[in-house]
XYZ file of C-alpha atoms in Angstrom:
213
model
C 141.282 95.797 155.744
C 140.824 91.889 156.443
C 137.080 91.799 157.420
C 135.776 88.871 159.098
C 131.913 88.104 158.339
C 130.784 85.494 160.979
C 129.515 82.744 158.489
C 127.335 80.508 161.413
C 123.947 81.638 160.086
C 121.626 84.364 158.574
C 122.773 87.064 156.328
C 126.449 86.553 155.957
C 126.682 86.174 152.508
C 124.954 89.676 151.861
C 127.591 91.098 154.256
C 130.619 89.590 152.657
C 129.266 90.791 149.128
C 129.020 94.324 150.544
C 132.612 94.316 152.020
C 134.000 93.026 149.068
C 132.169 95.687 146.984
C 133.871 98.414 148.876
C 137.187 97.175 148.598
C 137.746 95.010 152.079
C 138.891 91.779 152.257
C 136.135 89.582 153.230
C 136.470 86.337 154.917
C 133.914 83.838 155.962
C 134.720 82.719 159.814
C 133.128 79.464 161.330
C 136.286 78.241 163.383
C 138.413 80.138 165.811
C 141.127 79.655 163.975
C 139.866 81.739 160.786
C 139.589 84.824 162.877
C 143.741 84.889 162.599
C 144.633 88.283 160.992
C 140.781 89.455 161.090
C 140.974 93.353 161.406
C 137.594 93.868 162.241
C 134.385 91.543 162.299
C 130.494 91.646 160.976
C 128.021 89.720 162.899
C 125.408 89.745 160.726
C 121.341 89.251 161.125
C 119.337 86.015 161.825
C 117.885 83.906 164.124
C 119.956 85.106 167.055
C 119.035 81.710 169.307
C 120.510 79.745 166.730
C 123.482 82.176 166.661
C 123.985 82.109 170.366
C 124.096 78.235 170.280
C 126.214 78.286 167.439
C 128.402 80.616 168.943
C 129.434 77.428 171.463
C 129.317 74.648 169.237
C 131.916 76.527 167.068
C 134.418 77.394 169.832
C 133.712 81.258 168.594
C 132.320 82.446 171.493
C 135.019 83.708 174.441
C 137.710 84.633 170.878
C 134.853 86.570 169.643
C 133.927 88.585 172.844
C 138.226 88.877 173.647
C 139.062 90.501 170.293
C 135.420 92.438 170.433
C 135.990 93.509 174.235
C 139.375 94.429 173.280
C 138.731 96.764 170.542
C 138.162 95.079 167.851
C 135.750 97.077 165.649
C 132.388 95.366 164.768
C 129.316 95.894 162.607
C 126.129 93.865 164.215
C 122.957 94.023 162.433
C 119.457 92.904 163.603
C 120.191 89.603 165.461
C 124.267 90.307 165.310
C 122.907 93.533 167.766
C 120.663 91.095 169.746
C 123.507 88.604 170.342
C 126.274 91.665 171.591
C 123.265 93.497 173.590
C 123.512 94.317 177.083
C 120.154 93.325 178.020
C 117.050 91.564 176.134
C 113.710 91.781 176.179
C 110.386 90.486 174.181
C 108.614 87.354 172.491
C 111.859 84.491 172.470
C 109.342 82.608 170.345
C 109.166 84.683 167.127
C 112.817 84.213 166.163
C 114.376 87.591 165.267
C 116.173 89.373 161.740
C 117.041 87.490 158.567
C 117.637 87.280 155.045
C 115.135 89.243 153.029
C 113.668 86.167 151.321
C 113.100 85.314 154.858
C 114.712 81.732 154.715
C 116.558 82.156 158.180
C 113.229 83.620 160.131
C 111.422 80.366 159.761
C 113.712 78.696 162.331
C 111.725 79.986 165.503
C 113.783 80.661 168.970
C 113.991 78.109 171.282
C 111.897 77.972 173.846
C 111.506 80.610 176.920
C 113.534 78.432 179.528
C 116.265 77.890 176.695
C 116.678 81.234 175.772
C 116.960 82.535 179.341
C 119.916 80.312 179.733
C 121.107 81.353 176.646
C 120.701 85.094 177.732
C 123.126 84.208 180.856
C 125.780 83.553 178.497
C 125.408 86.496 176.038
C 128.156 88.374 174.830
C 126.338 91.382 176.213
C 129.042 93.528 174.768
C 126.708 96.552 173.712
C 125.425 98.643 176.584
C 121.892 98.718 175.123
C 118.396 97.070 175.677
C 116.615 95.464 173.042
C 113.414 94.065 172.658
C 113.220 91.264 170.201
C 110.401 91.828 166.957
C 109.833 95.074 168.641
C 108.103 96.277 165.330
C 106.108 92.950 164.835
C 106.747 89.879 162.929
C 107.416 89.170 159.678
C 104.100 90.694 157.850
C 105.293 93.826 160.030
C 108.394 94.235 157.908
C 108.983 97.571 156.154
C 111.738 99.847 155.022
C 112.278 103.355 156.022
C 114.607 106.096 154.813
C 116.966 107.070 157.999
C 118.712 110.133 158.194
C 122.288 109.249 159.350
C 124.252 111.282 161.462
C 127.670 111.713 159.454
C 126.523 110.368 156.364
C 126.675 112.020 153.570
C 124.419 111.851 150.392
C 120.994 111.870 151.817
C 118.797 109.266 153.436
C 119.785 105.815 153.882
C 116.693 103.485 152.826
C 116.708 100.745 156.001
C 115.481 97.475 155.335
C 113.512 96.247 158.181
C 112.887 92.163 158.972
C 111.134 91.278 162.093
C 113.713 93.773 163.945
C 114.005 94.316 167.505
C 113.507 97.629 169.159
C 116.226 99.217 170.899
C 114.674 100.666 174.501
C 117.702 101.918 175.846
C 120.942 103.003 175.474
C 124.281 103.379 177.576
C 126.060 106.486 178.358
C 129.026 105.758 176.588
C 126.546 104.955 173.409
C 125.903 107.281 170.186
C 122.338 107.347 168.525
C 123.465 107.617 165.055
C 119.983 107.186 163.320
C 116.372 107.070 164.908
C 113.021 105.691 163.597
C 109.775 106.769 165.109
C 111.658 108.394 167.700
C 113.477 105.032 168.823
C 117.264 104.329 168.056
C 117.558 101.884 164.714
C 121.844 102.576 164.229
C 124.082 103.214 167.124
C 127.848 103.219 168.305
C 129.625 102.424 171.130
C 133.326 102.947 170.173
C 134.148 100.874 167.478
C 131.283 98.648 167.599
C 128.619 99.833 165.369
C 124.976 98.059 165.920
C 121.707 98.359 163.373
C 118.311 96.767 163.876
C 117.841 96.859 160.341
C 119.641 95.412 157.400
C 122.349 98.015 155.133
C 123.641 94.639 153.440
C 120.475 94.388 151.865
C 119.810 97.904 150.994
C 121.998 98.018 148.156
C 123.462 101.199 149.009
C 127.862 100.392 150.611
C 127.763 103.835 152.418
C 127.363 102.701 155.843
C 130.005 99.771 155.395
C 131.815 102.258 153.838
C 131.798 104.460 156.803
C 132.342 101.157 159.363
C 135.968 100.253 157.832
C 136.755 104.006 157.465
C 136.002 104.546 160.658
């Protein structure tokens, strides 16, 4: 399986490192034209403002939601969850997900007015709502072990950064894993969306069960 790691900012490398572990083919997209014989596509975690915007200034934005809309299986993680969400929610000032050095989460979001606009034009392919740094900010990250519907071999240790809280969910969308009683992994046919990090847990089994999937 091609896999298609969208390379505009945040954690992409971890991704691509992760698919490549498991046996995918991972490729690093930035232009429309590298999504050409992508079989599926990780949007990874961030600074989702920055993500949006680059989303437009790349041309990715309308291929990305066609292929995505049109079955295309994804993986989003943290911000790659807050840029496909439904509906969004919280502090647009914080910034949102990242790398766990924490590199990406010192660009902050743009301001209130900006990302409002912004949230007119997102992807909003994930019938969820999300509340950005719904845990707290950065001195609020923690890791958790998640018991993972499906997965086999015991709890999955999630890596936490700044992540958003997901409030609600669709009809047509699967809790997969909860923390504190709140949905941290979900599905909504073949896009799978976690408000924590697996490419940074060290442990393939839940990019393992994405391209198997």
């Amino acid at each position: 399986m091609k896999v298609g790691i969208l390379a505009l900012q945040g954690a992409f490398r971890e991704h691509a490192e992760a698919f490549d572990a498991i046996g995918a083919d991972a490729v690093l997209v930035r232009t429309p034209e590298q999504l050409a014989g992508v079989d599926a596509l990780a949007i990874p975690g961030g600074e989702s403002t920055t993500i949006d915007k680059l989303l437009d200034s790349s041309g990715l934005r309308e291929p990305v939601a066609t292929l995505v809309r049109d079955g295309m299986p994804a993986l989003a993680t943290c911000a790659g969850l807050i840029v496909l969400a439904r509906e969004v929610t919280g502090d647009a000032l914080a910034g949102t997900g990242g790398s766990r050095s924490g590199t990406p989460d010192l660009v902050t979001e743009a301001s209130g007015a900006a990302s409002a606009a912004s949230a007119t034009r997102r992807l909003a392919l994930l019938d969820v709502t999300v509340r950005r740094n719904g845990y707290g900010r950065q001195v609020d990250s923690f890791e958790a072990a998640l018991a993972v519907k499906g997965l086999p071999g015991g709890p999955f240790e999630g890596v936490f950064i700044r992540a958003p809280v997901i409030e609600t969910v669709g009809a047509e969308v699967e809790t997969l894993a909860e923390h504190d009683g709140k949905p941290v992994l979900v599905r909504q046919g073949a896009i799978w969306a976690a408000t924590f990090h697996p490419e940074l847990s060290g442990d393939l089994r839940i990019h393992q069960r994405f391209v198997e999937s």
